[in-house]
């Protein structure tokens, strides 16, 4: 049977194209080293579980599933992160259309949404993510502050946009200044992609 494994997604832009907000070196290392490491680790776990099945041996279920959650969470969040970024010019600005209206409706204004999302990102304890999500039951846009890749996640909320605030996301460009990185993020958000995800989950 063909192996069903994860793979590192290709970016829709070159490593240097998000500069000056995210440098070529920063993005290259983040994508080709950090993200790749989660892919490799997730696949190694799946293969270990496959081997245990084939050989009908036991494995430490609790620690394996915890490790799986960390690595698959990392892989999927990074994949989403690359998708919601675009070179400055195409990225940045403000969302229009239904997403723009929904953000203003839920948060009061786009500016207020941006402030709250930034606060969620800057105040993540340790390593984690800020996410804009959609709850299908209440039809609300709700912010999620994810610790690590998998803590504080509200199951079944659909994630529309994420921002990685692990130090590995910004240490080359901004040293320890997470707030400066979060501010730069707004210049490279691909609102068209976020709006498309919003359209997909609301239709
Ligand atoms: Mn990362």
PDB file of N, CA, C and O in Angstrom, residues 33-84:
ATOM      1  N   UNK A  33      13.593  24.627   7.270  1.00  0.00           N
ATOM      2  CA  UNK A  33      14.150  23.938   8.446  1.00  0.00           C
ATOM      3  C   UNK A  33      13.073  23.657   9.493  1.00  0.00           C
ATOM      4  O   UNK A  33      12.810  22.519   9.851  1.00  0.00           O
ATOM      5  N   UNK A  34      12.446  24.726  10.001  1.00  0.00           N
ATOM      6  CA  UNK A  34      11.483  24.533  11.101  1.00  0.00           C
ATOM      7  C   UNK A  34      10.238  23.774  10.644  1.00  0.00           C
ATOM      8  O   UNK A  34       9.847  22.789  11.254  1.00  0.00           O
ATOM      9  N   UNK A  35       9.617  24.245   9.572  1.00  0.00           N
ATOM     10  CA  UNK A  35       8.411  23.560   9.110  1.00  0.00           C
ATOM     11  C   UNK A  35       8.751  22.137   8.665  1.00  0.00           C
ATOM     12  O   UNK A  35       8.047  21.181   9.006  1.00  0.00           O
ATOM     13  N   UNK A  36       9.859  22.001   7.924  1.00  0.00           N
ATOM     14  CA  UNK A  36      10.263  20.659   7.466  1.00  0.00           C
ATOM     15  C   UNK A  36      10.445  19.696   8.646  1.00  0.00           C
ATOM     16  O   UNK A  36      10.115  18.507   8.544  1.00  0.00           O
ATOM     17  N   UNK A  37      10.948  20.210   9.745  1.00  0.00           N
ATOM     18  CA  UNK A  37      11.177  19.348  10.920  1.00  0.00           C
ATOM     19  C   UNK A  37       9.863  18.779  11.453  1.00  0.00           C
ATOM     20  O   UNK A  37       9.800  17.616  11.882  1.00  0.00           O
ATOM     21  N   UNK A  38       8.795  19.587  11.443  1.00  0.00           N
ATOM     22  CA  UNK A  38       7.488  19.078  11.903  1.00  0.00           C
ATOM     23  C   UNK A  38       6.966  18.012  10.949  1.00  0.00           C
ATOM     24  O   UNK A  38       6.380  17.011  11.379  1.00  0.00           O
ATOM     25  N   UNK A  39       7.156  18.239   9.658  1.00  0.00           N
ATOM     26  CA  UNK A  39       6.730  17.257   8.649  1.00  0.00           C
ATOM     27  C   UNK A  39       7.466  15.939   8.868  1.00  0.00           C
ATOM     28  O   UNK A  39       6.860  14.859   8.925  1.00  0.00           O
ATOM     29  N   UNK A  40       8.779  16.033   9.021  1.00  0.00           N
ATOM     30  CA  UNK A  40       9.587  14.820   9.207  1.00  0.00           C
ATOM     31  C   UNK A  40       9.178  14.074  10.473  1.00  0.00           C
ATOM     32  O   UNK A  40       9.055  12.844  10.471  1.00  0.00           O
ATOM     33  N   UNK A  41       8.980  14.838  11.545  1.00  0.00           N
ATOM     34  CA  UNK A  41       8.653  14.193  12.826  1.00  0.00           C
ATOM     35  C   UNK A  41       7.260  13.554  12.761  1.00  0.00           C
ATOM     36  O   UNK A  41       7.059  12.439  13.260  1.00  0.00           O
ATOM     37  N   UNK A  42       6.319  14.252  12.144  1.00  0.00           N
ATOM     38  CA  UNK A  42       4.962  13.692  12.026  1.00  0.00           C
ATOM     39  C   UNK A  42       5.000  12.392  11.230  1.00  0.00           C
ATOM     40  O   UNK A  42       4.385  11.388  11.608  1.00  0.00           O
ATOM     41  N   UNK A  43       5.755  12.394  10.148  1.00  0.00           N
ATOM     42  CA  UNK A  43       5.853  11.188   9.318  1.00  0.00           C
ATOM     43  C   UNK A  43       6.543  10.045  10.060  1.00  0.00           C
ATOM     44  O   UNK A  43       6.133   8.886   9.936  1.00  0.00           O
ATOM     45  N   UNK A  44       7.566  10.390  10.834  1.00  0.00           N
ATOM     46  CA  UNK A  44       8.275   9.350  11.593  1.00  0.00           C
ATOM     47  C   UNK A  44       7.326   8.675  12.594  1.00  0.00           C
ATOM     48  O   UNK A  44       7.371   7.456  12.787  1.00  0.00           O
ATOM     49  N   UNK A  45       6.450   9.476  13.192  1.00  0.00           N
ATOM     50  CA  UNK A  45       5.491   8.914  14.159  1.00  0.00           C
ATOM     51  C   UNK A  45       4.503   7.990  13.434  1.00  0.00           C
ATOM     52  O   UNK A  45       4.210   6.883  13.883  1.00  0.00           O
ATOM     53  N   UNK A  46       3.993   8.463  12.299  1.00  0.00           N
ATOM     54  CA  UNK A  46       3.052   7.631  11.539  1.00  0.00           C
ATOM     55  C   UNK A  46       3.713   6.308  11.135  1.00  0.00           C
ATOM     56  O   UNK A  46       3.097   5.238  11.209  1.00  0.00           O
ATOM     57  N   UNK A  47       4.963   6.404  10.732  1.00  0.00           N
ATOM     58  CA  UNK A  47       5.672   5.188  10.298  1.00  0.00           C
ATOM     59  C   UNK A  47       5.938   4.252  11.464  1.00  0.00           C
ATOM     60  O   UNK A  47       5.883   3.033  11.319  1.00  0.00           O
ATOM     61  N   UNK A  48       6.191   4.858  12.644  1.00  0.00           N
ATOM     62  CA  UNK A  48       6.361   4.034  13.851  1.00  0.00           C
ATOM     63  C   UNK A  48       5.075   3.297  14.185  1.00  0.00           C
ATOM     64  O   UNK A  48       5.066   2.130  14.552  1.00  0.00           O
ATOM     65  N   UNK A  49       3.967   3.992  14.029  1.00  0.00           N
ATOM     66  CA  UNK A  49       2.671   3.362  14.324  1.00  0.00           C
ATOM     67  C   UNK A  49       2.342   2.299  13.280  1.00  0.00           C
ATOM     68  O   UNK A  49       1.789   1.252  13.599  1.00  0.00           O
ATOM     69  N   UNK A  50       2.712   2.567  12.036  1.00  0.00           N
ATOM     70  CA  UNK A  50       2.516   1.562  10.973  1.00  0.00           C
ATOM     71  C   UNK A  50       3.321   0.296  11.281  1.00  0.00           C
ATOM     72  O   UNK A  50       2.840  -0.825  11.116  1.00  0.00           O
ATOM     73  N   UNK A  51       4.555   0.531  11.728  1.00  0.00           N
ATOM     74  CA  UNK A  51       5.454  -0.601  12.016  1.00  0.00           C
ATOM     75  C   UNK A  51       4.897  -1.429  13.179  1.00  0.00           C
ATOM     76  O   UNK A  51       4.892  -2.659  13.133  1.00  0.00           O
ATOM     77  N   UNK A  52       4.403  -0.722  14.180  1.00  0.00           N
ATOM     78  CA  UNK A  52       3.839  -1.421  15.339  1.00  0.00           C
ATOM     79  C   UNK A  52       2.633  -2.257  14.918  1.00  0.00           C
ATOM     80  O   UNK A  52       2.418  -3.375  15.401  1.00  0.00           O
ATOM     81  N   UNK A  53       1.852  -1.711  13.984  1.00  0.00           N
ATOM     82  CA  UNK A  53       0.690  -2.457  13.494  1.00  0.00           C
ATOM     83  C   UNK A  53       1.147  -3.696  12.727  1.00  0.00           C
ATOM     84  O   UNK A  53       0.659  -4.796  12.955  1.00  0.00           O
ATOM     85  N   UNK A  54       2.098  -3.482  11.822  1.00  0.00           N
ATOM     86  CA  UNK A  54       2.600  -4.587  10.999  1.00  0.00           C
ATOM     87  C   UNK A  54       3.190  -5.697  11.859  1.00  0.00           C
ATOM     88  O   UNK A  54       2.949  -6.884  11.625  1.00  0.00           O
ATOM     89  N   UNK A  55       3.945  -5.272  12.857  1.00  0.00           N
ATOM     90  CA  UNK A  55       4.614  -6.271  13.709  1.00  0.00           C
ATOM     91  C   UNK A  55       3.742  -6.692  14.885  1.00  0.00           C
ATOM     92  O   UNK A  55       4.146  -7.516  15.699  1.00  0.00           O
ATOM     93  N   UNK A  56       2.588  -6.056  14.947  1.00  0.00           N
ATOM     94  CA  UNK A  56       1.666  -6.294  16.056  1.00  0.00           C
ATOM     95  C   UNK A  56       2.343  -6.142  17.416  1.00  0.00           C
ATOM     96  O   UNK A  56       2.231  -7.001  18.289  1.00  0.00           O
ATOM     97  N   UNK A  57       3.075  -5.011  17.554  1.00  0.00           N
ATOM     98  CA  UNK A  57       3.721  -4.715  18.834  1.00  0.00           C
ATOM     99  C   UNK A  57       3.033  -3.515  19.472  1.00  0.00           C
ATOM    100  O   UNK A  57       2.321  -2.767  18.802  1.00  0.00           O
ATOM    101  N   UNK A  58       3.263  -3.344  20.766  1.00  0.00           N
ATOM    102  CA  UNK A  58       2.681  -2.201  21.478  1.00  0.00           C
ATOM    103  C   UNK A  58       3.582  -0.986  21.344  1.00  0.00           C
ATOM    104  O   UNK A  58       4.764  -1.097  21.060  1.00  0.00           O
ATOM    105  N   UNK A  59       2.983   0.191  21.533  1.00  0.00           N
ATOM    106  CA  UNK A  59       3.799   1.410  21.635  1.00  0.00           C
ATOM    107  C   UNK A  59       3.168   2.282  22.703  1.00  0.00           C
ATOM    108  O   UNK A  59       2.027   2.031  23.121  1.00  0.00           O
ATOM    109  N   UNK A  60       3.918   3.272  23.150  1.00  0.00           N
ATOM    110  CA  UNK A  60       3.413   4.156  24.204  1.00  0.00           C
ATOM    111  C   UNK A  60       2.374   5.103  23.582  1.00  0.00           C
ATOM    112  O   UNK A  60       2.712   6.113  22.970  1.00  0.00           O
ATOM    113  N   UNK A  61       1.133   4.738  23.728  1.00  0.00           N
ATOM    114  CA  UNK A  61       0.053   5.465  23.049  1.00  0.00           C
ATOM    115  C   UNK A  61      -0.024   6.911  23.519  1.00  0.00           C
ATOM    116  O   UNK A  61      -0.110   7.836  22.713  1.00  0.00           O
ATOM    117  N   UNK A  62       0.036   7.112  24.827  1.00  0.00           N
ATOM    118  CA  UNK A  62      -0.137   8.464  25.350  1.00  0.00           C
ATOM    119  C   UNK A  62       0.938   9.420  24.820  1.00  0.00           C
ATOM    120  O   UNK A  62       0.633  10.491  24.296  1.00  0.00           O
ATOM    121  N   UNK A  63       2.206   9.036  24.966  1.00  0.00           N
ATOM    122  CA  UNK A  63       3.270   9.953  24.550  1.00  0.00           C
ATOM    123  C   UNK A  63       3.319  10.084  23.026  1.00  0.00           C
ATOM    124  O   UNK A  63       3.621  11.155  22.493  1.00  0.00           O
ATOM    125  N   UNK A  64       2.968   9.014  22.336  1.00  0.00           N
ATOM    126  CA  UNK A  64       2.993   9.066  20.865  1.00  0.00           C
ATOM    127  C   UNK A  64       1.923  10.020  20.345  1.00  0.00           C
ATOM    128  O   UNK A  64       2.167  10.826  19.433  1.00  0.00           O
ATOM    129  N   UNK A  65       0.732   9.955  20.924  1.00  0.00           N
ATOM    130  CA  UNK A  65      -0.348  10.831  20.444  1.00  0.00           C
ATOM    131  C   UNK A  65      -0.070  12.289  20.785  1.00  0.00           C
ATOM    132  O   UNK A  65      -0.433  13.198  20.027  1.00  0.00           O
ATOM    133  N   UNK A  66       0.581  12.508  21.919  1.00  0.00           N
ATOM    134  CA  UNK A  66       0.929  13.878  22.292  1.00  0.00           C
ATOM    135  C   UNK A  66       1.937  14.449  21.282  1.00  0.00           C
ATOM    136  O   UNK A  66       1.814  15.579  20.820  1.00  0.00           O
ATOM    137  N   UNK A  67       2.904  13.636  20.952  1.00  0.00           N
ATOM    138  CA  UNK A  67       3.939  14.023  19.988  1.00  0.00           C
ATOM    139  C   UNK A  67       3.318  14.229  18.594  1.00  0.00           C
ATOM    140  O   UNK A  67       3.685  15.138  17.857  1.00  0.00           O
ATOM    141  N   UNK A  68       2.372  13.387  18.262  1.00  0.00           N
ATOM    142  CA  UNK A  68       1.684  13.504  16.971  1.00  0.00           C
ATOM    143  C   UNK A  68       0.923  14.822  16.889  1.00  0.00           C
ATOM    144  O   UNK A  68       0.976  15.535  15.880  1.00  0.00           O
ATOM    145  N   UNK A  69       0.228  15.164  17.958  1.00  0.00           N
ATOM    146  CA  UNK A  69      -0.544  16.402  18.004  1.00  0.00           C
ATOM    147  C   UNK A  69       0.358  17.620  17.827  1.00  0.00           C
ATOM    148  O   UNK A  69       0.052  18.542  17.065  1.00  0.00           O
ATOM    149  N   UNK A  70       1.478  17.616  18.502  1.00  0.00           N
ATOM    150  CA  UNK A  70       2.447  18.729  18.408  1.00  0.00           C
ATOM    151  C   UNK A  70       2.965  18.873  16.979  1.00  0.00           C
ATOM    152  O   UNK A  70       3.000  19.969  16.426  1.00  0.00           O
ATOM    153  N   UNK A  71       3.341  17.784  16.370  1.00  0.00           N
ATOM    154  CA  UNK A  71       3.972  17.854  15.055  1.00  0.00           C
ATOM    155  C   UNK A  71       2.978  18.061  13.916  1.00  0.00           C
ATOM    156  O   UNK A  71       3.241  18.841  12.995  1.00  0.00           O
ATOM    157  N   UNK A  72       1.855  17.391  13.967  1.00  0.00           N
ATOM    158  CA  UNK A  72       0.851  17.603  12.908  1.00  0.00           C
ATOM    159  C   UNK A  72       0.246  18.995  13.052  1.00  0.00           C
ATOM    160  O   UNK A  72       0.028  19.697  12.063  1.00  0.00           O
ATOM    161  N   UNK A  73       0.009  19.405  14.294  1.00  0.00           N
ATOM    162  CA  UNK A  73      -0.481  20.768  14.524  1.00  0.00           C
ATOM    163  C   UNK A  73       0.486  21.779  13.933  1.00  0.00           C
ATOM    164  O   UNK A  73       0.094  22.726  13.257  1.00  0.00           O
ATOM    165  N   UNK A  74       1.770  21.568  14.180  1.00  0.00           N
ATOM    166  CA  UNK A  74       2.795  22.467  13.638  1.00  0.00           C
ATOM    167  C   UNK A  74       2.773  22.483  12.123  1.00  0.00           C
ATOM    168  O   UNK A  74       2.793  23.547  11.494  1.00  0.00           O
ATOM    169  N   UNK A  75       2.708  21.321  11.534  1.00  0.00           N
ATOM    170  CA  UNK A  75       2.685  21.242  10.063  1.00  0.00           C
ATOM    171  C   UNK A  75       1.467  21.959   9.479  1.00  0.00           C
ATOM    172  O   UNK A  75       1.588  22.779   8.562  1.00  0.00           O
ATOM    173  N   UNK A  76       0.297  21.686  10.011  1.00  0.00           N
ATOM    174  CA  UNK A  76      -0.917  22.254   9.411  1.00  0.00           C
ATOM    175  C   UNK A  76      -1.015  23.763   9.642  1.00  0.00           C
ATOM    176  O   UNK A  76      -1.434  24.503   8.754  1.00  0.00           O
ATOM    177  N   UNK A  77      -0.616  24.213  10.830  1.00  0.00           N
ATOM    178  CA  UNK A  77      -0.658  25.661  11.084  1.00  0.00           C
ATOM    179  C   UNK A  77       0.324  26.401  10.189  1.00  0.00           C
ATOM    180  O   UNK A  77       0.011  27.467   9.650  1.00  0.00           O
ATOM    181  N   UNK A  78       1.528  25.842  10.019  1.00  0.00           N
ATOM    182  CA  UNK A  78       2.485  26.499   9.125  1.00  0.00           C
ATOM    183  C   UNK A  78       1.961  26.530   7.689  1.00  0.00           C
ATOM    184  O   UNK A  78       2.109  27.531   6.985  1.00  0.00           O
ATOM    185  N   UNK A  79       1.353  25.444   7.252  1.00  0.00           N
ATOM    186  CA  UNK A  79       0.819  25.400   5.884  1.00  0.00           C
ATOM    187  C   UNK A  79      -0.199  26.518   5.679  1.00  0.00           C
ATOM    188  O   UNK A  79      -0.223  27.190   4.638  1.00  0.00           O
ATOM    189  N   UNK A  80      -1.036  26.720   6.692  1.00  0.00           N
ATOM    190  CA  UNK A  80      -2.043  27.777   6.630  1.00  0.00           C
ATOM    191  C   UNK A  80      -1.384  29.160   6.668  1.00  0.00           C
ATOM    192  O   UNK A  80      -1.788  30.084   5.949  1.00  0.00           O
ATOM    193  N   UNK A  81      -0.374  29.287   7.504  1.00  0.00           N
ATOM    194  CA  UNK A  81       0.337  30.563   7.652  1.00  0.00           C
ATOM    195  C   UNK A  81       0.929  31.011   6.313  1.00  0.00           C
ATOM    196  O   UNK A  81       0.721  32.148   5.881  1.00  0.00           O
ATOM    197  N   UNK A  82       1.632  30.105   5.626  1.00  0.00           N
ATOM    198  CA  UNK A  82       2.234  30.484   4.327  1.00  0.00           C
ATOM    199  C   UNK A  82       1.141  30.916   3.358  1.00  0.00           C
ATOM    200  O   UNK A  82       1.325  31.811   2.547  1.00  0.00           O
ATOM    201  N   UNK A  83      -0.002  30.238   3.423  1.00  0.00           N
ATOM    202  CA  UNK A  83      -1.101  30.559   2.507  1.00  0.00           C
ATOM    203  C   UNK A  83      -1.685  31.928   2.755  1.00  0.00           C
ATOM    204  O   UNK A  83      -2.187  32.567   1.838  1.00  0.00           O
ATOM    205  N   UNK A  84      -1.694  32.366   4.022  1.00  0.00           N
ATOM    206  CA  UNK A  84      -2.315  33.672   4.257  1.00  0.00           C
ATOM    207  C   UNK A  84      -1.313  34.838   4.232  1.00  0.00           C
ATOM    208  O   UNK A  84      -1.595  35.922   4.698  1.00  0.00           O
TER     209      UNK A  84
END
